[in-house]
Structures are given as structure tokens and as C-alpha cells.
Amino acid sequence: MKRIQFISTLSIATLTLFSCSSDNGRADGYGNFEATEITISAENNGKLMQFNLDEGQSLTKEALVGYIDTIPLALKRDQLAVSKEVIASKSRGVLSQIAVLNARLETADTNKKRIENLIKDNAGTQKQLDDITGEIDVIKQQIKSVKIQNTPVVSELKNIDVQIRQIEDQIAKSKIINPINGTVLVKYAEPNEVTAFGKPLYKIADLSTMQLRVFVSETQLSGIKIGQKVNVKIDSNTDMKSYPGTITWIASEAEFTPKIIQTKEERVALVYAVKINVANDGSLKIGMPAEMWLHEEVL
């Protein structure tokens, strides 16, 4: 549809390009209104338990418009929590062994200091010191061995934590949150339908400010600039209705006019696309034709 509008706009622009100026009663550019359209898609798989919106409805940013069934995800999260508790109990058993060995190591260190003092007073023997030193070395090796046994248990616990966070992220994304202030253009799904990741749910656009895309000739470029105020006119019941507009974008590259123009002069003519922001009072619609007037006093 956008392509058809684009070609139609180009045709109109080209037909009037070299004779249009406010001096001879013609507009300086012709085009159609556009808006930035956003398609909101599902971020999870499942049944649409709630989906409260209608075409033409105005939605606010961050509004909750529906949610996808999260029961399977919640059950999987509970299962992971149980598995985590089982593995954590194994880790606690290993840690209790380390605590016992640390207590033994502390006692052995105390005995070693006592024997060293006895040797200074000639009341102890070197064999006693060697025995307690050997015992300390054995305890340290046991502690090291138990810690190695606990490493895969800790890694498994971390892996389960990651899986739980992934599930919680999926549950959060099961909520359908509207991303912008705007108007619903198209509704693609209904409540109780089964949806899938990436499947479109609705299309929305902010229609408070519309963009008029017009095409101007190369000779007109010197008379326009970004930020320039212009008049935009649309058809009304009795006369043309005017709106103030602001030029926000000028194409950096030219485009050829459509092939339907038959004369050689018009076939080689180049046009430049220009976008104009216009505040919408509710009358402006996507695809509506409009005119740009450069040399009239902006209302």
C-alpha cells in the first residue's frame, strides 16, 4: 500500500513540478500524509487469555492491553525451584563436611602450637611435632578435596538460577504492553486464539503529528531548508483548509520521475523528497492528499 501511495505521490508531484509556485496560483509541492506505524508482535507462545483493544482505539504508553497464558511457564519455574532445593541440600551436606574439617584443622593448629612450646621447654619431642604437622597437612588436603566435589554442585545451582531468570523473563514478556501513545490501526488477533513468538497482534501509530511527504524539483531546493515553516492545505467542504507545518527532512539524493511521464524532458527530471511535520487536529488521515505552499504567510 505504501508503495502505491509513493508512486501516486510521485506522479502528482511530477505533473505539477515545473509549473507549481505560489506566483501562478499553484502549490509548491503535492503529497500524502504518513505516520510512523509500529506492528506489535507476540513475544511468547501460548493462548491469548486477554486482549482488550479495538481498531481506532487510543492507547497510552505502557498500557497493559492483554496477556498470554503463563501457566506452563509457572509450572516449569516451580519444577526448577524444586530441583534447585534438592541440589542445594547436597551442597549444604558438602559444606557441613568442610565445617567439620575446619574445626579439626583449628584444633590441630592449637595442638601444634602447644607442642612447639613444650619443645622449647624440653618437655616435648620432635616426633610429636612431626605427627601433628602431618595431621594438619592431611586435613588441608581433605578440605581441598571436598571443595572440589562441591564445585559442580555450585555450577549446577548457578545454571538453575539462570533457567529460572529466563522463565521469569518469558512470564514478564507474556504481558502485552503498549509501547507508545497512539491509535490502533489494525487488529490482527482475538482473545482465546493461540499465538506464537513474532506473530503480529496489532498495528499502532502516533497520529498526533502527521508527516506530509512531498516532492520538489532541483530548482526549488535552494528555497527550502530544515526547520522552515510552511503552509499545508487539504481539501474541505467549501475551500482549502490550512495547517502550519515544519520541514523536518530533505532527501540527500534525487529520484527519477515515474515512467508514465512520456516526454524526454520530464523523463530525465529529478525530484527530491521532503517531509513536513503537521500537528493533527483529528482531521488528518494516513494517505490523505495535501499541498505544500512555501510563499504564503504561515498561519
PDB file of C-alpha atoms in Angstrom:
ATOM      1  CA  MET A   1       0.000   0.000   0.000  1.00  0.00           C
ATOM      2  CA  LYS A   2       2.830   2.381   0.897  1.00  0.00           C
ATOM      3  CA  ARG A   3       4.470   1.651  -2.449  1.00  0.00           C
ATOM      4  CA  ILE A   4       1.240   2.513  -4.292  1.00  0.00           C
ATOM      5  CA  GLN A   5       0.927   5.740  -2.313  1.00  0.00           C
ATOM      6  CA  PHE A   6       4.576   6.537  -3.083  1.00  0.00           C
ATOM      7  CA  ILE A   7       4.102   6.074  -6.852  1.00  0.00           C
ATOM      8  CA  SER A   8       0.856   8.066  -6.789  1.00  0.00           C
ATOM      9  CA  THR A   9       2.559  10.878  -4.913  1.00  0.00           C
ATOM     10  CA  LEU A  10       5.480  10.921  -7.328  1.00  0.00           C
ATOM     11  CA  SER A  11       3.104  11.082 -10.285  1.00  0.00           C
ATOM     12  CA  ILE A  12       1.183  14.035  -8.890  1.00  0.00           C
ATOM     13  CA  ALA A  13       4.397  15.813  -7.901  1.00  0.00           C
ATOM     14  CA  THR A  14       5.966  15.396 -11.338  1.00  0.00           C
ATOM     15  CA  LEU A  15       2.929  16.519 -13.269  1.00  0.00           C
ATOM     16  CA  THR A  16       2.982  19.870 -11.483  1.00  0.00           C
ATOM     17  CA  LEU A  17       6.667  20.166 -10.687  1.00  0.00           C
ATOM     18  CA  PHE A  18       7.775  22.697 -13.234  1.00  0.00           C
ATOM     19  CA  SER A  19       4.721  24.919 -13.156  1.00  0.00           C
ATOM     20  CA  CYS A  20       3.950  24.985  -9.439  1.00  0.00           C
ATOM     21  CA  SER A  21       4.652  28.083  -7.439  1.00  0.00           C
ATOM     22  CA  SER A  22       2.507  30.420  -5.425  1.00  0.00           C
ATOM     23  CA  ASP A  23       3.155  33.070  -8.063  1.00  0.00           C
ATOM     24  CA  ASN A  24       0.902  31.303 -10.602  1.00  0.00           C
ATOM     25  CA  GLY A  25      -1.667  30.101  -8.087  1.00  0.00           C
ATOM     26  CA  ARG A  26      -0.288  26.566  -7.748  1.00  0.00           C
ATOM     27  CA  ALA A  27       1.173  24.857  -4.704  1.00  0.00           C
ATOM     28  CA  ASP A  28       4.925  24.292  -4.360  1.00  0.00           C
ATOM     29  CA  GLY A  29       4.533  20.594  -3.663  1.00  0.00           C
ATOM     30  CA  TYR A  30       1.963  17.808  -3.551  1.00  0.00           C
ATOM     31  CA  GLY A  31       1.970  14.654  -1.478  1.00  0.00           C
ATOM     32  CA  ASN A  32       0.227  12.414   1.015  1.00  0.00           C
ATOM     33  CA  PHE A  33       0.215  12.196   4.790  1.00  0.00           C
ATOM     34  CA  GLU A  34       2.139   9.423   6.521  1.00  0.00           C
ATOM     35  CA  ALA A  35       2.684   8.280  10.096  1.00  0.00           C
ATOM     36  CA  THR A  36       5.240   6.011  11.734  1.00  0.00           C
ATOM     37  CA  GLU A  37       3.429   2.687  12.080  1.00  0.00           C
ATOM     38  CA  ILE A  38       4.574   0.099  14.624  1.00  0.00           C
ATOM     39  CA  THR A  39       3.495  -3.535  14.469  1.00  0.00           C
ATOM     40  CA  ILE A  40       3.308  -5.104  17.930  1.00  0.00           C
ATOM     41  CA  SER A  41       4.054  -8.841  17.889  1.00  0.00           C
ATOM     42  CA  ALA A  42       3.797 -11.593  20.465  1.00  0.00           C
ATOM     43  CA  GLU A  43       6.972 -12.226  22.486  1.00  0.00           C
ATOM     44  CA  ASN A  44       5.867 -15.642  23.689  1.00  0.00           C
ATOM     45  CA  ASN A  45       3.928 -18.723  22.626  1.00  0.00           C
ATOM     46  CA  GLY A  46       0.533 -19.606  24.022  1.00  0.00           C
ATOM     47  CA  LYS A  47      -3.138 -18.772  24.246  1.00  0.00           C
ATOM     48  CA  LEU A  48      -4.277 -15.140  24.334  1.00  0.00           C
ATOM     49  CA  MET A  49      -6.103 -15.110  27.663  1.00  0.00           C
ATOM     50  CA  GLN A  50      -6.929 -11.397  27.406  1.00  0.00           C
ATOM     51  CA  PHE A  51      -6.648  -8.886  24.561  1.00  0.00           C
ATOM     52  CA  ASN A  52      -8.605  -5.701  25.177  1.00  0.00           C
ATOM     53  CA  LEU A  53      -8.351  -3.299  22.258  1.00  0.00           C
ATOM     54  CA  ASP A  54     -10.245  -2.300  19.126  1.00  0.00           C
ATOM     55  CA  GLU A  55      -9.311  -0.645  15.855  1.00  0.00           C
ATOM     56  CA  GLY A  56      -9.472   3.127  16.195  1.00  0.00           C
ATOM     57  CA  GLN A  57      -8.931   2.979  19.951  1.00  0.00           C
ATOM     58  CA  SER A  58      -6.430   5.386  21.509  1.00  0.00           C
ATOM     59  CA  LEU A  59      -3.867   3.732  23.774  1.00  0.00           C
ATOM     60  CA  THR A  60      -1.422   5.256  26.217  1.00  0.00           C
ATOM     61  CA  LYS A  61       2.217   4.264  26.547  1.00  0.00           C
ATOM     62  CA  GLU A  62       2.875   1.344  28.959  1.00  0.00           C
ATOM     63  CA  ALA A  63      -0.825   0.362  28.970  1.00  0.00           C
ATOM     64  CA  LEU A  64      -1.499  -3.352  29.582  1.00  0.00           C
ATOM     65  CA  VAL A  65      -3.673  -4.499  26.669  1.00  0.00           C
ATOM     66  CA  GLY A  66      -3.572  -8.249  27.280  1.00  0.00           C
ATOM     67  CA  TYR A  67      -1.540 -11.267  28.272  1.00  0.00           C
ATOM     68  CA  ILE A  68      -0.618 -14.742  27.048  1.00  0.00           C
ATOM     69  CA  ASP A  69      -1.223 -17.870  29.149  1.00  0.00           C
ATOM     70  CA  THR A  70       1.644 -18.278  31.633  1.00  0.00           C
ATOM     71  CA  ILE A  71       0.558 -21.454  33.457  1.00  0.00           C
ATOM     72  CA  PRO A  72       3.037 -23.761  31.623  1.00  0.00           C
ATOM     73  CA  LEU A  73       5.860 -21.337  32.370  1.00  0.00           C
ATOM     74  CA  ALA A  74       4.861 -21.050  36.016  1.00  0.00           C
ATOM     75  CA  LEU A  75       4.814 -24.860  36.374  1.00  0.00           C
ATOM     76  CA  LYS A  76       8.262 -25.112  34.788  1.00  0.00           C
ATOM     77  CA  ARG A  77       9.566 -22.443  37.148  1.00  0.00           C
ATOM     78  CA  ASP A  78       8.178 -24.377  40.143  1.00  0.00           C
ATOM     79  CA  GLN A  79       9.839 -27.556  38.860  1.00  0.00           C
ATOM     80  CA  LEU A  80      13.182 -25.778  38.604  1.00  0.00           C
ATOM     81  CA  ALA A  81      12.741 -24.408  42.141  1.00  0.00           C
ATOM     82  CA  VAL A  82      12.271 -27.968  43.463  1.00  0.00           C
ATOM     83  CA  SER A  83      15.366 -29.166  41.584  1.00  0.00           C
ATOM     84  CA  LYS A  84      17.337 -26.274  42.992  1.00  0.00           C
ATOM     85  CA  GLU A  85      16.332 -27.189  46.535  1.00  0.00           C
ATOM     86  CA  VAL A  86      17.418 -30.826  46.028  1.00  0.00           C
ATOM     87  CA  ILE A  87      20.802 -29.761  44.681  1.00  0.00           C
ATOM     88  CA  ALA A  88      21.177 -27.111  47.382  1.00  0.00           C
ATOM     89  CA  SER A  89      20.684 -29.808  50.050  1.00  0.00           C
ATOM     90  CA  LYS A  90      23.621 -31.719  48.547  1.00  0.00           C
ATOM     91  CA  SER A  91      25.702 -28.583  48.666  1.00  0.00           C
ATOM     92  CA  ARG A  92      24.769 -27.989  52.282  1.00  0.00           C
ATOM     93  CA  GLY A  93      25.930 -31.541  53.112  1.00  0.00           C
ATOM     94  CA  VAL A  94      29.273 -30.842  51.466  1.00  0.00           C
ATOM     95  CA  LEU A  95      29.607 -27.513  53.259  1.00  0.00           C
ATOM     96  CA  SER A  96      28.900 -29.206  56.603  1.00  0.00           C
ATOM     97  CA  GLN A  97      31.798 -31.592  55.928  1.00  0.00           C
ATOM     98  CA  ILE A  98      34.040 -28.601  55.264  1.00  0.00           C
ATOM     99  CA  ALA A  99      32.917 -27.029  58.554  1.00  0.00           C
ATOM    100  CA  VAL A 100      33.834 -30.217  60.466  1.00  0.00           C
ATOM    101  CA  LEU A 101      37.234 -30.367  58.787  1.00  0.00           C
ATOM    102  CA  ASN A 102      37.881 -26.695  59.533  1.00  0.00           C
ATOM    103  CA  ALA A 103      37.118 -27.364  63.191  1.00  0.00           C
ATOM    104  CA  ARG A 104      39.585 -30.262  63.183  1.00  0.00           C
ATOM    105  CA  LEU A 105      42.171 -28.060  61.484  1.00  0.00           C
ATOM    106  CA  GLU A 106      41.741 -25.375  64.128  1.00  0.00           C
ATOM    107  CA  THR A 107      42.233 -27.953  66.909  1.00  0.00           C
ATOM    108  CA  ALA A 108      45.295 -29.368  65.181  1.00  0.00           C
ATOM    109  CA  ASP A 109      46.820 -25.885  64.847  1.00  0.00           C
ATOM    110  CA  THR A 110      46.264 -25.308  68.567  1.00  0.00           C
ATOM    111  CA  ASN A 111      47.940 -28.641  69.414  1.00  0.00           C
ATOM    112  CA  LYS A 112      50.871 -27.797  67.141  1.00  0.00           C
ATOM    113  CA  LYS A 113      51.482 -24.522  68.984  1.00  0.00           C
ATOM    114  CA  ARG A 114      51.278 -26.350  72.308  1.00  0.00           C
ATOM    115  CA  ILE A 115      53.836 -28.962  71.205  1.00  0.00           C
ATOM    116  CA  GLU A 116      56.161 -26.232  69.867  1.00  0.00           C
ATOM    117  CA  ASN A 117      56.073 -24.594  73.308  1.00  0.00           C
ATOM    118  CA  LEU A 118      56.754 -27.926  75.006  1.00  0.00           C
ATOM    119  CA  ILE A 119      59.792 -28.481  72.780  1.00  0.00           C
ATOM    120  CA  LYS A 120      61.135 -25.061  73.796  1.00  0.00           C
ATOM    121  CA  ASP A 121      60.854 -26.177  77.444  1.00  0.00           C
ATOM    122  CA  ASN A 122      62.410 -29.580  76.595  1.00  0.00           C
ATOM    123  CA  ALA A 123      59.118 -31.250  77.543  1.00  0.00           C
ATOM    124  CA  GLY A 124      58.116 -32.366  74.061  1.00  0.00           C
ATOM    125  CA  THR A 125      59.602 -34.399  71.211  1.00  0.00           C
ATOM    126  CA  GLN A 126      60.233 -33.770  67.553  1.00  0.00           C
ATOM    127  CA  LYS A 127      58.113 -36.826  66.714  1.00  0.00           C
ATOM    128  CA  GLN A 128      55.068 -35.230  68.355  1.00  0.00           C
ATOM    129  CA  LEU A 129      55.580 -32.099  66.228  1.00  0.00           C
ATOM    130  CA  ASP A 130      56.016 -34.159  63.048  1.00  0.00           C
ATOM    131  CA  ASP A 131      52.860 -36.133  63.789  1.00  0.00           C
ATOM    132  CA  ILE A 132      50.703 -33.050  64.335  1.00  0.00           C
ATOM    133  CA  THR A 133      52.183 -31.342  61.240  1.00  0.00           C
ATOM    134  CA  GLY A 134      51.317 -34.407  59.182  1.00  0.00           C
ATOM    135  CA  GLU A 135      47.800 -34.427  60.584  1.00  0.00           C
ATOM    136  CA  ILE A 136      47.347 -30.744  59.604  1.00  0.00           C
ATOM    137  CA  ASP A 137      48.510 -31.483  56.041  1.00  0.00           C
ATOM    138  CA  VAL A 138      46.042 -34.364  55.762  1.00  0.00           C
ATOM    139  CA  ILE A 139      43.157 -32.193  56.988  1.00  0.00           C
ATOM    140  CA  LYS A 140      44.019 -29.458  54.470  1.00  0.00           C
ATOM    141  CA  GLN A 141      44.036 -31.989  51.649  1.00  0.00           C
ATOM    142  CA  GLN A 142      40.656 -33.305  52.779  1.00  0.00           C
ATOM    143  CA  ILE A 143      39.215 -29.779  52.780  1.00  0.00           C
ATOM    144  CA  LYS A 144      40.586 -29.193  49.274  1.00  0.00           C
ATOM    145  CA  SER A 145      39.110 -32.476  48.052  1.00  0.00           C
ATOM    146  CA  VAL A 146      35.660 -31.709  49.490  1.00  0.00           C
ATOM    147  CA  LYS A 147      35.684 -28.244  47.908  1.00  0.00           C
ATOM    148  CA  ILE A 148      36.442 -29.816  44.517  1.00  0.00           C
ATOM    149  CA  GLN A 149      33.447 -32.118  44.999  1.00  0.00           C
ATOM    150  CA  ASN A 150      31.265 -29.093  45.730  1.00  0.00           C
ATOM    151  CA  THR A 151      32.312 -27.155  42.588  1.00  0.00           C
ATOM    152  CA  PRO A 152      29.992 -28.952  40.116  1.00  0.00           C
ATOM    153  CA  VAL A 153      27.149 -28.669  42.634  1.00  0.00           C
ATOM    154  CA  VAL A 154      27.623 -24.896  42.801  1.00  0.00           C
ATOM    155  CA  SER A 155      27.795 -24.707  38.992  1.00  0.00           C
ATOM    156  CA  GLU A 156      24.554 -26.652  38.729  1.00  0.00           C
ATOM    157  CA  LEU A 157      22.877 -24.277  41.163  1.00  0.00           C
ATOM    158  CA  LYS A 158      24.010 -21.296  39.074  1.00  0.00           C
ATOM    159  CA  ASN A 159      22.675 -22.977  35.923  1.00  0.00           C
ATOM    160  CA  ILE A 160      19.264 -23.468  37.523  1.00  0.00           C
ATOM    161  CA  ASP A 161      19.230 -19.832  38.649  1.00  0.00           C
ATOM    162  CA  VAL A 162      19.830 -18.775  35.040  1.00  0.00           C
ATOM    163  CA  GLN A 163      16.986 -21.011  33.834  1.00  0.00           C
ATOM    164  CA  ILE A 164      14.637 -19.548  36.450  1.00  0.00           C
ATOM    165  CA  ARG A 165      15.521 -15.990  35.372  1.00  0.00           C
ATOM    166  CA  GLN A 166      14.839 -16.974  31.751  1.00  0.00           C
ATOM    167  CA  ILE A 167      11.412 -18.325  32.725  1.00  0.00           C
ATOM    168  CA  GLU A 168      10.637 -15.171  34.705  1.00  0.00           C
ATOM    169  CA  ASP A 169      11.637 -13.080  31.679  1.00  0.00           C
ATOM    170  CA  GLN A 170       9.275 -15.113  29.471  1.00  0.00           C
ATOM    171  CA  ILE A 171       6.474 -14.654  32.005  1.00  0.00           C
ATOM    172  CA  ALA A 172       7.090 -10.892  32.002  1.00  0.00           C
ATOM    173  CA  LYS A 173       7.022 -10.845  28.196  1.00  0.00           C
ATOM    174  CA  SER A 174       3.685 -12.672  28.247  1.00  0.00           C
ATOM    175  CA  LYS A 175       2.185  -9.340  29.229  1.00  0.00           C
ATOM    176  CA  ILE A 176       1.313  -7.297  26.134  1.00  0.00           C
ATOM    177  CA  ILE A 177       2.450  -3.765  26.955  1.00  0.00           C
ATOM    178  CA  ASN A 178       1.674  -0.954  24.523  1.00  0.00           C
ATOM    179  CA  PRO A 179       4.943   0.852  23.660  1.00  0.00           C
ATOM    180  CA  ILE A 180       3.719   4.309  22.545  1.00  0.00           C
ATOM    181  CA  ASN A 181       0.843   6.763  22.763  1.00  0.00           C
ATOM    182  CA  GLY A 182      -1.160   6.221  19.614  1.00  0.00           C
ATOM    183  CA  THR A 183      -4.183   4.920  17.768  1.00  0.00           C
ATOM    184  CA  VAL A 184      -4.782   1.275  16.871  1.00  0.00           C
ATOM    185  CA  LEU A 185      -4.798   0.994  13.082  1.00  0.00           C
ATOM    186  CA  VAL A 186      -5.246  -2.764  12.605  1.00  0.00           C
ATOM    187  CA  LYS A 187      -6.060  -5.605  15.000  1.00  0.00           C
ATOM    188  CA  TYR A 188      -4.664  -8.973  13.894  1.00  0.00           C
ATOM    189  CA  ALA A 189      -5.677 -11.280  16.764  1.00  0.00           C
ATOM    190  CA  GLU A 190      -8.596 -12.008  19.064  1.00  0.00           C
ATOM    191  CA  PRO A 191      -8.865 -13.343  22.647  1.00  0.00           C
ATOM    192  CA  ASN A 192      -8.557 -17.127  23.069  1.00  0.00           C
ATOM    193  CA  GLU A 193      -6.528 -17.500  19.857  1.00  0.00           C
ATOM    194  CA  VAL A 194      -3.224 -19.364  20.095  1.00  0.00           C
ATOM    195  CA  THR A 195      -0.359 -17.095  19.161  1.00  0.00           C
ATOM    196  CA  ALA A 196       3.369 -17.627  18.636  1.00  0.00           C
ATOM    197  CA  PHE A 197       6.569 -15.673  19.077  1.00  0.00           C
ATOM    198  CA  GLY A 198       6.800 -12.943  16.443  1.00  0.00           C
ATOM    199  CA  LYS A 199       3.173 -13.222  15.320  1.00  0.00           C
ATOM    200  CA  PRO A 200       1.634  -9.727  14.756  1.00  0.00           C
ATOM    201  CA  LEU A 201      -1.054  -8.737  17.260  1.00  0.00           C
ATOM    202  CA  TYR A 202      -1.889  -5.162  16.259  1.00  0.00           C
ATOM    203  CA  LYS A 203      -0.547  -2.105  14.462  1.00  0.00           C
ATOM    204  CA  ILE A 204      -0.403   1.303  16.119  1.00  0.00           C
ATOM    205  CA  ALA A 205       0.687   4.799  15.083  1.00  0.00           C
ATOM    206  CA  ASP A 206       1.005   8.149  16.805  1.00  0.00           C
ATOM    207  CA  LEU A 207      -1.395  10.320  14.801  1.00  0.00           C
ATOM    208  CA  SER A 208      -0.986  13.458  16.915  1.00  0.00           C
ATOM    209  CA  THR A 209       1.669  14.661  14.469  1.00  0.00           C
ATOM    210  CA  MET A 210       1.448  13.616  10.821  1.00  0.00           C
ATOM    211  CA  GLN A 211       4.225  13.685   8.228  1.00  0.00           C
ATOM    212  CA  LEU A 212       3.436  15.062   4.789  1.00  0.00           C
ATOM    213  CA  ARG A 213       5.803  13.674   2.148  1.00  0.00           C
ATOM    214  CA  VAL A 214       6.042  15.881  -0.931  1.00  0.00           C
ATOM    215  CA  PHE A 215       8.428  16.038  -3.887  1.00  0.00           C
ATOM    216  CA  VAL A 216      10.112  19.185  -5.142  1.00  0.00           C
ATOM    217  CA  SER A 217      12.299  19.933  -8.148  1.00  0.00           C
ATOM    218  CA  GLU A 218      16.012  20.624  -8.001  1.00  0.00           C
ATOM    219  CA  THR A 219      15.366  24.302  -8.699  1.00  0.00           C
ATOM    220  CA  GLN A 220      13.193  24.534  -5.579  1.00  0.00           C
ATOM    221  CA  LEU A 221      15.837  23.124  -3.226  1.00  0.00           C
ATOM    222  CA  SER A 222      17.557  26.465  -2.735  1.00  0.00           C
ATOM    223  CA  GLY A 223      14.317  27.878  -1.351  1.00  0.00           C
ATOM    224  CA  ILE A 224      13.750  25.289   1.384  1.00  0.00           C
ATOM    225  CA  LYS A 225      15.620  24.189   4.491  1.00  0.00           C
ATOM    226  CA  ILE A 226      15.091  22.004   7.536  1.00  0.00           C
ATOM    227  CA  GLY A 227      13.155  23.846  10.234  1.00  0.00           C
ATOM    228  CA  GLN A 228      11.436  26.122   7.727  1.00  0.00           C
ATOM    229  CA  LYS A 229       7.768  26.943   8.389  1.00  0.00           C
ATOM    230  CA  VAL A 230       5.346  26.268   5.516  1.00  0.00           C
ATOM    231  CA  ASN A 231       1.626  26.173   4.891  1.00  0.00           C
ATOM    232  CA  VAL A 232      -0.070  22.816   4.331  1.00  0.00           C
ATOM    233  CA  LYS A 233      -3.505  22.706   2.719  1.00  0.00           C
ATOM    234  CA  ILE A 234      -6.093  19.943   2.435  1.00  0.00           C
ATOM    235  CA  ASP A 235      -9.465  19.812   0.698  1.00  0.00           C
ATOM    236  CA  SER A 236     -12.514  20.768   2.755  1.00  0.00           C
ATOM    237  CA  ASN A 237     -16.223  21.135   2.038  1.00  0.00           C
ATOM    238  CA  THR A 238     -16.063  24.738   0.838  1.00  0.00           C
ATOM    239  CA  ASP A 239     -12.421  25.761   0.485  1.00  0.00           C
ATOM    240  CA  MET A 240      -8.891  24.607   1.257  1.00  0.00           C
ATOM    241  CA  LYS A 241      -8.135  24.149   4.945  1.00  0.00           C
ATOM    242  CA  SER A 242      -4.687  25.344   6.066  1.00  0.00           C
ATOM    243  CA  TYR A 243      -2.310  23.989   8.702  1.00  0.00           C
ATOM    244  CA  PRO A 244       1.106  25.260   9.825  1.00  0.00           C
ATOM    245  CA  GLY A 245       3.888  22.801   9.068  1.00  0.00           C
ATOM    246  CA  THR A 246       7.626  22.452   9.657  1.00  0.00           C
ATOM    247  CA  ILE A 247      10.097  20.897   7.224  1.00  0.00           C
ATOM    248  CA  THR A 248      11.929  18.154   9.148  1.00  0.00           C
ATOM    249  CA  TRP A 249      13.760  16.208   6.431  1.00  0.00           C
ATOM    250  CA  ILE A 250      15.049  16.748   2.895  1.00  0.00           C
ATOM    251  CA  ALA A 251      16.312  13.811   0.831  1.00  0.00           C
ATOM    252  CA  SER A 252      20.048  13.901   0.112  1.00  0.00           C
ATOM    253  CA  GLU A 253      19.605  12.073  -3.190  1.00  0.00           C
ATOM    254  CA  ALA A 254      17.280  12.748  -6.086  1.00  0.00           C
ATOM    255  CA  GLU A 255      14.819  10.284  -7.580  1.00  0.00           C
ATOM    256  CA  PHE A 256      13.720   9.825 -11.183  1.00  0.00           C
ATOM    257  CA  THR A 257      10.152  10.674 -12.041  1.00  0.00           C
ATOM    258  CA  PRO A 258       7.818   7.761 -12.873  1.00  0.00           C
ATOM    259  CA  LYS A 259       7.963   6.089 -16.286  1.00  0.00           C
ATOM    260  CA  ILE A 260       4.390   7.140 -17.046  1.00  0.00           C
ATOM    261  CA  ILE A 261       5.784  10.587 -17.950  1.00  0.00           C
ATOM    262  CA  GLN A 262       6.411  10.272 -21.686  1.00  0.00           C
ATOM    263  CA  THR A 263       8.290  13.386 -22.812  1.00  0.00           C
ATOM    264  CA  LYS A 264      12.073  13.257 -22.752  1.00  0.00           C
ATOM    265  CA  GLU A 265      12.354  16.418 -20.674  1.00  0.00           C
ATOM    266  CA  GLU A 266      10.100  15.042 -17.965  1.00  0.00           C
ATOM    267  CA  ARG A 267      11.669  11.564 -18.036  1.00  0.00           C
ATOM    268  CA  VAL A 268      15.080  12.921 -17.093  1.00  0.00           C
ATOM    269  CA  ALA A 269      13.738  15.354 -14.476  1.00  0.00           C
ATOM    270  CA  LEU A 270      14.752  14.643 -10.884  1.00  0.00           C
ATOM    271  CA  VAL A 271      12.754  15.245  -7.752  1.00  0.00           C
ATOM    272  CA  TYR A 272      13.675  15.359  -4.054  1.00  0.00           C
ATOM    273  CA  ALA A 273      11.512  14.037  -1.238  1.00  0.00           C
ATOM    274  CA  VAL A 274      10.675  16.401   1.628  1.00  0.00           C
ATOM    275  CA  LYS A 275       8.921  15.606   4.921  1.00  0.00           C
ATOM    276  CA  ILE A 276       6.798  18.150   6.789  1.00  0.00           C
ATOM    277  CA  ASN A 277       5.500  17.690  10.328  1.00  0.00           C
ATOM    278  CA  VAL A 278       1.916  18.868  10.832  1.00  0.00           C
ATOM    279  CA  ALA A 279       0.010  18.869  14.131  1.00  0.00           C
ATOM    280  CA  ASN A 280      -3.151  16.800  13.708  1.00  0.00           C
ATOM    281  CA  ASP A 281      -6.462  18.199  14.919  1.00  0.00           C
ATOM    282  CA  GLY A 282      -8.154  14.896  14.136  1.00  0.00           C
ATOM    283  CA  SER A 283      -8.931  15.710  10.508  1.00  0.00           C
ATOM    284  CA  LEU A 284      -5.680  14.408   9.008  1.00  0.00           C
ATOM    285  CA  LYS A 285      -5.591  10.745   7.973  1.00  0.00           C
ATOM    286  CA  ILE A 286      -2.888   8.450   6.644  1.00  0.00           C
ATOM    287  CA  GLY A 287      -2.816   8.617   2.846  1.00  0.00           C
ATOM    288  CA  MET A 288      -4.773  11.876   2.638  1.00  0.00           C
ATOM    289  CA  PRO A 289      -3.514  14.172  -0.178  1.00  0.00           C
ATOM    290  CA  ALA A 290      -2.260  17.640   0.693  1.00  0.00           C
ATOM    291  CA  GLU A 291      -0.394  20.614  -0.742  1.00  0.00           C
ATOM    292  CA  MET A 292       2.684  22.493   0.437  1.00  0.00           C
ATOM    293  CA  TRP A 293       2.816  26.278  -0.014  1.00  0.00           C
ATOM    294  CA  LEU A 294       6.164  27.973   0.591  1.00  0.00           C
ATOM    295  CA  HIS A 295       5.465  31.632  -0.091  1.00  0.00           C
ATOM    296  CA  GLU A 296       2.220  32.162   1.768  1.00  0.00           C
ATOM    297  CA  GLU A 297       2.203  33.619   5.265  1.00  0.00           C
ATOM    298  CA  VAL A 298       2.169  30.760   7.759  1.00  0.00           C
ATOM    299  CA  LEU A 299      -0.929  30.827   9.890  1.00  0.00           C
TER     300      LEU A 299
END
